[in-house]
Short mmCIF file of C-alpha atoms and ligand atoms in Angstrom, two decimals:
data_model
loop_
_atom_site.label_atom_id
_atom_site.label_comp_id
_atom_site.label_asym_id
_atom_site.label_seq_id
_atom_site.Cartn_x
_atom_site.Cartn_y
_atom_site.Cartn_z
CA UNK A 1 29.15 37.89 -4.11
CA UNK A 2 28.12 35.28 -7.15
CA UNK A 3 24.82 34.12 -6.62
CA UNK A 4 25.94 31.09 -9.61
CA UNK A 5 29.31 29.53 -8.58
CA UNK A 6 30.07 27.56 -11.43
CA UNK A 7 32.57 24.43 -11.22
CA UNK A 8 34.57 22.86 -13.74
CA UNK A 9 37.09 19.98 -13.96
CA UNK A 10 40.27 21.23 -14.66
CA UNK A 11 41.70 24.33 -17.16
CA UNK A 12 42.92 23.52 -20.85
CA UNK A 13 46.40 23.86 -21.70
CA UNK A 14 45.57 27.29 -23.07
CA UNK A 15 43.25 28.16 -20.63
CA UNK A 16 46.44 27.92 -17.79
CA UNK A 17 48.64 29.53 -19.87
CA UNK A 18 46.76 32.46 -19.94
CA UNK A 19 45.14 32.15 -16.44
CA UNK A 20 41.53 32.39 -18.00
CA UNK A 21 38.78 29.89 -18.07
CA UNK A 22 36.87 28.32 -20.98
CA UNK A 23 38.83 29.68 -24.26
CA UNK A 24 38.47 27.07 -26.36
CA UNK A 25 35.59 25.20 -28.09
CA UNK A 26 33.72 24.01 -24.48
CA UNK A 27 33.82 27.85 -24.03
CA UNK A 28 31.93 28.45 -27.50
CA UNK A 29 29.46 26.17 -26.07
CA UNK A 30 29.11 27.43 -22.54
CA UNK A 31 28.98 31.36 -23.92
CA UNK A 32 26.23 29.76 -25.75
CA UNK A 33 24.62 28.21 -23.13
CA UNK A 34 24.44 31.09 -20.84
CA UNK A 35 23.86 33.48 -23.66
CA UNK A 36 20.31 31.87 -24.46
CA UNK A 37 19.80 31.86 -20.45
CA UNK A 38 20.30 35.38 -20.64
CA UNK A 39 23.59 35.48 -18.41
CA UNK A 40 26.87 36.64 -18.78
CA UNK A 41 29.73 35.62 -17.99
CA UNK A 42 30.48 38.84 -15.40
CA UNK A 43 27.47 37.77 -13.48
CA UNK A 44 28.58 34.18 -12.17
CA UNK A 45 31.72 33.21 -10.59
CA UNK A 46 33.90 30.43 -12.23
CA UNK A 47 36.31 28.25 -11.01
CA UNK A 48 38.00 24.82 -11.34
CA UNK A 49 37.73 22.08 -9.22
CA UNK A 50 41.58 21.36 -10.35
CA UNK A 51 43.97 24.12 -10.53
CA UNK A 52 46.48 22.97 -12.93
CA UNK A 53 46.35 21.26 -16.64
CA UNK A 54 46.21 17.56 -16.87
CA UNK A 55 48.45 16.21 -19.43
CA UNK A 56 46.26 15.37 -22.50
CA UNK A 57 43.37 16.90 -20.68
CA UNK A 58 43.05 13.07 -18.90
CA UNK A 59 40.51 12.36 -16.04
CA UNK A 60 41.63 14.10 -12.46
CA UNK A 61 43.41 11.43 -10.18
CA UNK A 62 42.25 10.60 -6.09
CA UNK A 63 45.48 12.24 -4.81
CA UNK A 64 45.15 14.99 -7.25
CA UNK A 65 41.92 15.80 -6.20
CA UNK A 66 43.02 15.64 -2.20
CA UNK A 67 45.52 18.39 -3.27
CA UNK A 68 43.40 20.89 -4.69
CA UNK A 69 40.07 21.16 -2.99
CA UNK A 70 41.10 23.03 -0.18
CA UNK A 71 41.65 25.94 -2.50
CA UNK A 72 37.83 25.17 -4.16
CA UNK A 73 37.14 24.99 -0.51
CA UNK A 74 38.70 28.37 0.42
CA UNK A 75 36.54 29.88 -2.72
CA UNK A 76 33.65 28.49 -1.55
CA UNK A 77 33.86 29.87 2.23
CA UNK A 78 35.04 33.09 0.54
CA UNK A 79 32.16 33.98 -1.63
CA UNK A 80 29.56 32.12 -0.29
CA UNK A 81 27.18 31.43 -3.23
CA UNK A 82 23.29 30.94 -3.23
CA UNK A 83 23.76 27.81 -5.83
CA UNK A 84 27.17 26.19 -6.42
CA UNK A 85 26.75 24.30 -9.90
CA UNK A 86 29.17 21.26 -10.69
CA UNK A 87 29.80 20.99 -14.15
CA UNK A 88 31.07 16.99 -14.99
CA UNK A 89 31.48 14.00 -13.43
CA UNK A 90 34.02 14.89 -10.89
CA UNK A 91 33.00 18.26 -9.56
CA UNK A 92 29.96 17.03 -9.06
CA UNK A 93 31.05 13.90 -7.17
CA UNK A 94 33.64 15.99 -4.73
CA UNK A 95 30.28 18.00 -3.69
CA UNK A 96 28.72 14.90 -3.24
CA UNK A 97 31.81 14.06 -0.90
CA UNK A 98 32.64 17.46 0.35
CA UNK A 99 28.23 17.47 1.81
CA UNK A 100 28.21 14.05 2.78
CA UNK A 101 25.74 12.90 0.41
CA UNK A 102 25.62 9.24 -0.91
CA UNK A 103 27.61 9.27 -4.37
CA UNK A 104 24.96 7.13 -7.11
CA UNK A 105 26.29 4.50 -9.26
CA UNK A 106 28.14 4.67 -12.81
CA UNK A 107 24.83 4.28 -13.90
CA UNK A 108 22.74 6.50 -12.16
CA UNK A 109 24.92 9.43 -11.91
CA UNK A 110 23.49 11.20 -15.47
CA UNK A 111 20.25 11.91 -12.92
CA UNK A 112 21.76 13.93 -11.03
CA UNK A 113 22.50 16.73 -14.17
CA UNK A 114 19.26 19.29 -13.48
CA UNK A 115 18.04 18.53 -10.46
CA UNK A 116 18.33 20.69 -7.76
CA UNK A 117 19.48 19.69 -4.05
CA UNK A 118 18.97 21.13 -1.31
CA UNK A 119 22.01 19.45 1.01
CA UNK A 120 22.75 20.72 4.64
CA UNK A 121 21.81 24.26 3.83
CA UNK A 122 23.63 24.30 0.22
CA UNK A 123 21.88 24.71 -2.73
CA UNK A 124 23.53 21.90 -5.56
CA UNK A 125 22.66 21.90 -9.14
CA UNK A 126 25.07 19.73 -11.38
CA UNK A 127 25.27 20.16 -14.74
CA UNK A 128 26.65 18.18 -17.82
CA UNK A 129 30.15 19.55 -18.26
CA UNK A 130 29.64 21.95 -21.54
CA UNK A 131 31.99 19.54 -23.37
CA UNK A 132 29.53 17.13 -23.24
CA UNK A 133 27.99 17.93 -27.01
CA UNK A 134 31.49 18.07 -28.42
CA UNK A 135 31.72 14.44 -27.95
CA UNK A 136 27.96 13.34 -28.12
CA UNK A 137 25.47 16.18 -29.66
CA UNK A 138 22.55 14.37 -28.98
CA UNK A 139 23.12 15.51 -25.24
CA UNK A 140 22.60 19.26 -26.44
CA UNK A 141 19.26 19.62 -26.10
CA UNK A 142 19.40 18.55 -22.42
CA UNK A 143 22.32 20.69 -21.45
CA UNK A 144 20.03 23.68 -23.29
CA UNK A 145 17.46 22.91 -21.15
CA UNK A 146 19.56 22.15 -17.86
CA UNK A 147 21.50 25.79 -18.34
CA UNK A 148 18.32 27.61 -19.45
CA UNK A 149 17.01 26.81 -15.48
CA UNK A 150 20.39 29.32 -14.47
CA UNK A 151 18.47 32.30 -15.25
CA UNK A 152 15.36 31.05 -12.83
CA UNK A 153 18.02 31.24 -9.90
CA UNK A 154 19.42 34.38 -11.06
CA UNK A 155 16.95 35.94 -9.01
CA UNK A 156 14.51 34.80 -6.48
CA UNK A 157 10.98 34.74 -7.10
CA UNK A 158 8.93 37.90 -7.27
CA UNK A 159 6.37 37.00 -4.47
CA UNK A 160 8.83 36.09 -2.00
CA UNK A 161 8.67 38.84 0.27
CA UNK A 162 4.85 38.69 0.50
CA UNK A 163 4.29 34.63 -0.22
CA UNK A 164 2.50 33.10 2.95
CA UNK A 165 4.97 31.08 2.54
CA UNK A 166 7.60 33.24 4.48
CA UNK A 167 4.97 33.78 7.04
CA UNK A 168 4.41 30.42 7.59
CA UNK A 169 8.35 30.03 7.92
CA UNK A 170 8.79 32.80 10.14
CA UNK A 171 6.31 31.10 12.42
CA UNK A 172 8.13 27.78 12.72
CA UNK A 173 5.73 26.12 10.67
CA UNK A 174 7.30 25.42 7.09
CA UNK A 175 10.66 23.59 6.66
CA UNK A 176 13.38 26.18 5.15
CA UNK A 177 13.91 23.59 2.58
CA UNK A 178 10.46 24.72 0.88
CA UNK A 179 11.72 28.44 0.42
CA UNK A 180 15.59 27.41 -0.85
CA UNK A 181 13.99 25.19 -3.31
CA UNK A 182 11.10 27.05 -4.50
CA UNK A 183 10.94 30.79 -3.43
CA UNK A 184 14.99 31.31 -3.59
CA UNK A 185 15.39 28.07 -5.93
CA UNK A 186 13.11 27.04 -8.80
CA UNK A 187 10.69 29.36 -8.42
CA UNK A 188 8.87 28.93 -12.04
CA UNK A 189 8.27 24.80 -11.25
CA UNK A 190 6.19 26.59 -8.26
CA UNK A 191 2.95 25.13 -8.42
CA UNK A 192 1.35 28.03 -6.47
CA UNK A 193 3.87 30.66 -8.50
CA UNK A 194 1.97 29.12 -11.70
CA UNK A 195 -1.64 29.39 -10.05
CA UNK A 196 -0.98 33.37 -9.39
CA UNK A 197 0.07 33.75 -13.00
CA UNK A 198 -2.39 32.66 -14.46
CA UNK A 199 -5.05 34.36 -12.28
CA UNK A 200 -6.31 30.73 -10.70
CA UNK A 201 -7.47 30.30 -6.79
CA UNK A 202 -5.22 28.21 -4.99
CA UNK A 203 -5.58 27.63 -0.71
CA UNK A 204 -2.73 29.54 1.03
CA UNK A 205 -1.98 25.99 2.63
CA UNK A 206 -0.88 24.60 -0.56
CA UNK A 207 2.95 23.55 -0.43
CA UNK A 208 5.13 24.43 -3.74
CA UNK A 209 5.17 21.34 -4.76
CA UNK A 210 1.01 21.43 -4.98
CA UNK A 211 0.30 19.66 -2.19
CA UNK A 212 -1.85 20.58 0.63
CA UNK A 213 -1.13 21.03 4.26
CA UNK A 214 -4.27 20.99 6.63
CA UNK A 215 -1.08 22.08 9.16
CA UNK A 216 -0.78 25.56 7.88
CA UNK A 217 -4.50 25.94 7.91
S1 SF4 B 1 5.86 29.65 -2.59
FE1 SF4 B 1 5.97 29.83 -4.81
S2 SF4 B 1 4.84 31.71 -5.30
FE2 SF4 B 1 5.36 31.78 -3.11
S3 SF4 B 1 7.31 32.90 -3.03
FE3 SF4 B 1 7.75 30.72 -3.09
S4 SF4 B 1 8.10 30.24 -5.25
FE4 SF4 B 1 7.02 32.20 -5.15
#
């Protein structure tokens, strides 16, 4: 049971020869990546959105797509993962699909890469595809910072068996959305996680996010 289910495009040549993923340079990069996160590559689950090699590693096609995702599907169902993580352009846009979620434009896609969503009780993150810097390194620094946030949802955060929070949830009065993206999520962008770190009052009304709720008062 992967709590990271991690999502590429489609395997190398050598990578489906030998029925493993990421053996070639990407892989240098992604070892790399999760290395400085402080994850290996036993603790996440990986799989590819295609299950065969495109000729000269080309973009996947509509009908090729339609053929494969039931088996991504099947995975999905199977292990049920906390976060499922897109890595590229088009695993990222069959989630977007697959959830019903309005796909962005050309140019508004690259927002997507770290941010977290929260989409009909899935957690999303999409990444850059750890290609990327192969082609363009001025992208590394982003995908550093994008993959560092993996080891933050490793694990949930440390108060969230005793946060108000999950009191406040139990009792109908917090939308579960707050606790998957904070508490199980992105615990360290927490405003109130911050506050209790650092030894400063906060009210036990006070959202994640730093707002203030006179409701849970
Ligand atoms: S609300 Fe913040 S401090 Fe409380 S459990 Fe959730 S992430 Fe942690």
């Amino acid at each position: 049971n992967a709590r990271l289910f991690l999502i590429a495009q489609a395997p190398g040549e050598v990578e489906d020869n030998k029925g493993n993923m990421f053996l070639g340079p990407s892989g240098k990069v992604l070892d790399k990546l999760l290395s400085a996160a402080g994850i290996s590559r036993d603790e996440i689950y990986m799989t590819n959105l295609i299950k065969c090699h495109l000729p000269k590693n080309r973009k996947p096609k509509h009908d090729e797509i339609e053929a494969c995702h039931q088996y991504l599907d099947q995975e999905i169902n199977s292990i049920k993962p906390a976060f499922l993580i897109p890595m590229g352009h088009y695993a990222t846009r069959y989630l977007l699909q697959k959830f019903d979620r309005k796909i962005p434009s050309k140019h508004e896609f690259y927002k997507l890469y770290g941010s977290l969503l929260y989409i009909q009780k899935q957690k999303i993150y999409p990444v850059q595809h750890p290609a990327a810097p192969l082609h363009d390194d001025s992208l590394q620094s982003v995908l550093e910072k994008n993959y560092n946030r993996l080891s933050v949802f490793s694990q949930p955060c440390k108060w969230a068996a005793s946060c108000p929070m999950k009191h406040y949830y139990e009792q109908g009065l917090l939308d579960e959305k707050w606790r998957e993206l904070y508490c199980f999520g992105d615990w360290k962008s927490c405003i109130r996680y911050q506050k209790e770190e650092k030894n400063e009052y906060h009210q036990d009304w006070m959202l994640p996010d730093g707002t203030l709720d006179k409701r849970l008062k």
